[in-house]
XYZ file of C-alpha atoms in Angstrom:
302
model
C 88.610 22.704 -33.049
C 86.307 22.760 -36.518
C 85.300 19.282 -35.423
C 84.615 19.392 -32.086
C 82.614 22.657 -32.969
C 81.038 20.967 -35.826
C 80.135 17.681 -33.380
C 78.057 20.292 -31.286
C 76.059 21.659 -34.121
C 74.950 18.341 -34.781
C 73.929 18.170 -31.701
C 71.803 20.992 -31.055
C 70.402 20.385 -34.137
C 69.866 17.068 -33.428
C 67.584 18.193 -29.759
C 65.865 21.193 -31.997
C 64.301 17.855 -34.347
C 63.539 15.491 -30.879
C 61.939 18.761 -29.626
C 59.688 19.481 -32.676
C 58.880 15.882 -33.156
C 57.493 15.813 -29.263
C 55.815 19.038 -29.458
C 54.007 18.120 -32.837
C 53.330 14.876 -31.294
C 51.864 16.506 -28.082
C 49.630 18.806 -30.408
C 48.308 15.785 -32.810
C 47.365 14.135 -29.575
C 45.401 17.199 -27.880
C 43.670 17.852 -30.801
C 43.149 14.224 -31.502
C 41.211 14.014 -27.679
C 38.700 16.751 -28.791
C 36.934 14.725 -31.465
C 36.708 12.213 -29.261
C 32.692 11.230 -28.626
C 31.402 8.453 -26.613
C 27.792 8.036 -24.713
C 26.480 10.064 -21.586
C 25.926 8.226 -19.272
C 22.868 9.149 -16.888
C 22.970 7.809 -13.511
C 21.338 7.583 -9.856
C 24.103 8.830 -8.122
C 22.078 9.209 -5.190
C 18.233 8.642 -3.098
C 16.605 9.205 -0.049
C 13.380 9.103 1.599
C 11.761 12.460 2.728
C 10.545 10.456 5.498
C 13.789 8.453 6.241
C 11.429 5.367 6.149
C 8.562 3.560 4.380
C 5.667 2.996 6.896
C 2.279 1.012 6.193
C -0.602 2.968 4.653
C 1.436 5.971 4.635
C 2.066 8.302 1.797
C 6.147 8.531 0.868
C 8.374 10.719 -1.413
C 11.372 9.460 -3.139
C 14.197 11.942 -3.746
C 16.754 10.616 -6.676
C 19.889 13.015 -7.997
C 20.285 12.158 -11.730
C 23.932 12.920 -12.804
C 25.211 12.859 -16.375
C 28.765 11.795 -15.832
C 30.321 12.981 -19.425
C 31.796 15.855 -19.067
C 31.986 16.383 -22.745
C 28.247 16.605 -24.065
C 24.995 16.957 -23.062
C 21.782 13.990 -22.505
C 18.755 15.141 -24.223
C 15.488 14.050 -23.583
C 15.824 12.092 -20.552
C 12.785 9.906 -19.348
C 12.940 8.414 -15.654
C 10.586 5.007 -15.255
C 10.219 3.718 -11.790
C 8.730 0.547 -10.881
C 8.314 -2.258 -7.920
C 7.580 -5.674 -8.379
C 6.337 -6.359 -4.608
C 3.226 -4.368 -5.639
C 3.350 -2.867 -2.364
C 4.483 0.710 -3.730
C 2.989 2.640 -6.363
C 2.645 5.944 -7.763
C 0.688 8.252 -5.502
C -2.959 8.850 -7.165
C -3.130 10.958 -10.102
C 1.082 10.656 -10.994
C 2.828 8.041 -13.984
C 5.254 6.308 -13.241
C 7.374 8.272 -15.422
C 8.862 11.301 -15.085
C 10.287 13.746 -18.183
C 13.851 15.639 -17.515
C 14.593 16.765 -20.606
C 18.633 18.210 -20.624
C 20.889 17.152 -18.751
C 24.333 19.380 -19.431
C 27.667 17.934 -18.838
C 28.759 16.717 -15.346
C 24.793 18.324 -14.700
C 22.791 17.200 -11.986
C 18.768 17.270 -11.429
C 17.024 15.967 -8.380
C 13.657 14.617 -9.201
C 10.724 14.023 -6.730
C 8.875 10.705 -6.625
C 5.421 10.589 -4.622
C 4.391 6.855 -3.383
C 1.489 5.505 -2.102
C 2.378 3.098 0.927
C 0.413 -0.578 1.175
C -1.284 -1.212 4.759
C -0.013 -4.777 4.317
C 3.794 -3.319 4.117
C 5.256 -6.087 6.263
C 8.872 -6.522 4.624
C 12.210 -5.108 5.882
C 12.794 -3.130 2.639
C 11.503 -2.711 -0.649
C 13.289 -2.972 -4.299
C 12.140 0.513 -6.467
C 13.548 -0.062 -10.447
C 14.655 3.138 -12.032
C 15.045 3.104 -15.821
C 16.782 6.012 -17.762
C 16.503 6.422 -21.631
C 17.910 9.274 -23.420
C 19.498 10.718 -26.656
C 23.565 11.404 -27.148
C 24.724 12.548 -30.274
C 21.560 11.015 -32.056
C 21.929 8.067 -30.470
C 19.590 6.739 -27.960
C 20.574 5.002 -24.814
C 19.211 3.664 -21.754
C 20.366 2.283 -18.539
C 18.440 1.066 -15.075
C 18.999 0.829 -11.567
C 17.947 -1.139 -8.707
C 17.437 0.345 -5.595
C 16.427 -0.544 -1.833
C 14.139 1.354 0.435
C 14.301 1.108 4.131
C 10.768 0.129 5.847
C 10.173 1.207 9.469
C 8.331 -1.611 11.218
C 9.083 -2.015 15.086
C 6.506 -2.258 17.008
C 3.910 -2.364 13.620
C 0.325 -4.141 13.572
C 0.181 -5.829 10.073
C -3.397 -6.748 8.971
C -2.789 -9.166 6.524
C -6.772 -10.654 6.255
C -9.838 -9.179 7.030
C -13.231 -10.834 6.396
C -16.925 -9.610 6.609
C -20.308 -11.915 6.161
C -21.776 -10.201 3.133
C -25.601 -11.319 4.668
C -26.457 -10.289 8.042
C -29.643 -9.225 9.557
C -31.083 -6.454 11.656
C -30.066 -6.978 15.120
C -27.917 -9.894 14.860
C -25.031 -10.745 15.056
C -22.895 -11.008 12.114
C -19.119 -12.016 11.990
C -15.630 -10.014 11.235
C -12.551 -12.075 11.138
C -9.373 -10.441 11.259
C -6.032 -11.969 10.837
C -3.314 -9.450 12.114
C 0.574 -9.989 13.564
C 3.059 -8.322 15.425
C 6.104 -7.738 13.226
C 8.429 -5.403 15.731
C 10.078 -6.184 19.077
C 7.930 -4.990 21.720
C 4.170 -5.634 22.804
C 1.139 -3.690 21.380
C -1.264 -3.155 24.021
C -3.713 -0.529 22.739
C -4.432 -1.761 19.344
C -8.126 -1.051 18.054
C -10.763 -1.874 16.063
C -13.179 0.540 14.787
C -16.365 -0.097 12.895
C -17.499 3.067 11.060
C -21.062 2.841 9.303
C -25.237 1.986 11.079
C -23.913 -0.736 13.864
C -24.783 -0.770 17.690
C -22.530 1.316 19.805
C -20.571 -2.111 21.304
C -20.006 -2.860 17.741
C -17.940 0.394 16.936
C -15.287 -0.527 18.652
C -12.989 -3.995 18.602
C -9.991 -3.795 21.499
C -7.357 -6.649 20.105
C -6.200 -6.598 23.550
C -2.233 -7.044 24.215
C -0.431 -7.776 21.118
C 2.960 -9.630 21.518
C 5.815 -9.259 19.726
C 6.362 -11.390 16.983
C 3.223 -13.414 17.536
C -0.005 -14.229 14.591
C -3.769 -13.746 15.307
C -6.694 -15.045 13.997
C -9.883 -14.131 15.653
C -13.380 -13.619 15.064
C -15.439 -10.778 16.298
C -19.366 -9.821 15.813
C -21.043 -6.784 14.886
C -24.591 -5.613 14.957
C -26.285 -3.838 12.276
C -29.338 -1.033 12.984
C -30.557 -0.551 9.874
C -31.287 -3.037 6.479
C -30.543 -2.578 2.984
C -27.181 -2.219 1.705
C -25.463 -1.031 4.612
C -21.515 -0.046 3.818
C -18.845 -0.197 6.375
C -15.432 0.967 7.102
C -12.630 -0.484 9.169
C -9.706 1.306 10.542
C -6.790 -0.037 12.900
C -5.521 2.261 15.288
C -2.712 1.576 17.988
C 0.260 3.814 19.472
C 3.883 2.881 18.124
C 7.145 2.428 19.418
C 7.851 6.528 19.430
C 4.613 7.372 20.980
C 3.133 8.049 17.766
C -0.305 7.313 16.706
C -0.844 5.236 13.906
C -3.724 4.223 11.619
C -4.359 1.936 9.106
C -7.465 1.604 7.131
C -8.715 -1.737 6.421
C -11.339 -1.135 3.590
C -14.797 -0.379 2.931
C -17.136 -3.707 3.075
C -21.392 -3.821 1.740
C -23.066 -6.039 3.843
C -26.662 -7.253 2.474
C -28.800 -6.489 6.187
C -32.331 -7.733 6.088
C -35.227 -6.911 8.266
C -35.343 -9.663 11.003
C -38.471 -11.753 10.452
C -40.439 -12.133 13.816
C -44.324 -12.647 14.469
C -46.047 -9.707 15.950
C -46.909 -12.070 18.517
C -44.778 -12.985 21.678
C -44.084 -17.042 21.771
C -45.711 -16.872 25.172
C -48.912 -15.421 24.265
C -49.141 -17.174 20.887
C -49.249 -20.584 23.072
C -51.883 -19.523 25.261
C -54.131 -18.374 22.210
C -53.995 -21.849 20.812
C -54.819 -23.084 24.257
C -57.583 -20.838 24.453
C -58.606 -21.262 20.940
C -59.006 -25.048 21.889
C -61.324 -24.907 24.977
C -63.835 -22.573 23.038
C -63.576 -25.090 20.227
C -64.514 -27.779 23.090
C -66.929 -26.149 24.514
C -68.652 -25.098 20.897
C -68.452 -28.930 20.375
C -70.097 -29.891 23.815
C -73.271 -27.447 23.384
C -74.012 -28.669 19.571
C -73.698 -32.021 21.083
C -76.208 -31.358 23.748
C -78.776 -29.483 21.470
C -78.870 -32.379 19.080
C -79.671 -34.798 22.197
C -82.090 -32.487 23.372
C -83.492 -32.267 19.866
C -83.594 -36.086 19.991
C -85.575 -36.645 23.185
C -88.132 -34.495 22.471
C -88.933 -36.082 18.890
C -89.435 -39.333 21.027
């Protein structure tokens, strides 16, 4: 009886030491966890498009959510750098291309507007926009970048990809404009125009491109007229309707054109040849009476 009684001391005794040794274990460990420190880490966890697509020569904003995904400590002085290598996006006028954050608190969030100017020669099905992130953990600082892709809307879109103006003309006359343009959607364009803002004659003002097919290239040469001489500036602006009834325009740029008076005698070509003509039979005529005098002259000295 003493030894079976003594067996299950040893025993519980034995599960109190098991049990201290796992709780102590449990609280080294716990404790252990909170001095734990690694890097935030900033990232894009999201974007959009205010106006669900990039369209040529049209202003955009970029919405990105910045999300510090430690749940431990904070990022501190966050700086967002955006960039595009296709050169056909840019800040819009008047912004950098970076953006200050400043704190971001653990598991925090921010959403962070990015204006964009829009290229008229936007062509492309998307566009690649670089995000970099730098920013300071626990003295340390750290960066990290993303790449993403913007959606372009561009069914049914004129693309202008050349325009070219004479840079002499003259009062009057004709000068050319060459325009190189395409189709890049799937459905004709049928209403796509030309207008000529600046001194030109009325037929001048405006250039019809006439239908437009789908998928097709243009080159083609046009004239304008200018009324006035000097340095006479122009602009040129496409206009069309697109595939959601919409009307869209795309300015082309501002040209200087060198116009010079046109040089033209006062007198018509007509009356300038009958002048000479008469100008000759008077000379004839002078010629015919000297003649006679000085045979008249010489008869009567005989």
């Amino acid at each position: 009886m003493n030894k079976t009684k003594t067996l299950i001391n040893i025993c519980i005794s034995c599960m109190m030491v098991m049990l201290f040794i796992f709780n102590y274990s449990g609280v080294s460990y716990a404790e252990e966890s909170k001095t734990l420190s690694f890097n935030s880490v900033v990232e894009v966890e999201s974007y959009s498009l205010e106006e669900e697509y990039l369209e040529a020569g049209k202003d955009a904003t970029v919405l990105l959510v910045l999300h510090n995904v430690n749940v431990d400590s904070a990022a501190k002085n966050i700086i967002l750098s955006v960039s595009s290598n296709s050169g056909l996006i840019y800040p819009l006028y008047g912004n950098d291309n970076q953006f200050f954050i400043g704190t971001l608190e653990a598991d925090g969030r921010t959403t962070v507007k990015i204006p964009l100017s829009v290229s008229s020669r936007l062509i492309d099905d998307y566009v690649e926009f670089n995000c970099s992130i730098t920013y300071e953990n626990n003295g340390t600082r750290v960066s990290n970048s993303s790449s993403l892709i913007l959606p372009i809307r561009n069914n049914d879109t004129v693309s202008v990809s050349s325009v070219d103006v004479s840079a002499q003309a003259k009062v009057n006359s004709k000068s050319l404009l060459s325009i190189v343009y395409a189709n890049t959607g799937t459905n004709s364009i049928n209403d796509a125009t030309v207008f000529v803002k600046g001194n030109v004659s009325e037929e001048s003002k405006k250039i019809n491109l006439d239908s437009i097919a789908a998928g097709k290239s243009y080159a083609k040469d046009f004239s304008i007229v200018f009324t006035e001489s000097g340095e006479q500036k122009i602009s040129i602006l496409l206009s069309y309707t697109g595939i959601y009834g919409e009307h869209v325009e795309s300015e082309l740029g501002d040209y200087i054109v060198n116009v010079s008076e046109e040089k033209e005698s006062w007198i018509p070509r007509s009356t300038e040849r009958g002048s000479f003509r008469m100008l000759g039979r008077v000379i004839s005529l002078m010629a015919f009476v000297m003649a006679s005098m000085i045979i008249f002259l010489y008869i009567k000295k005989r």
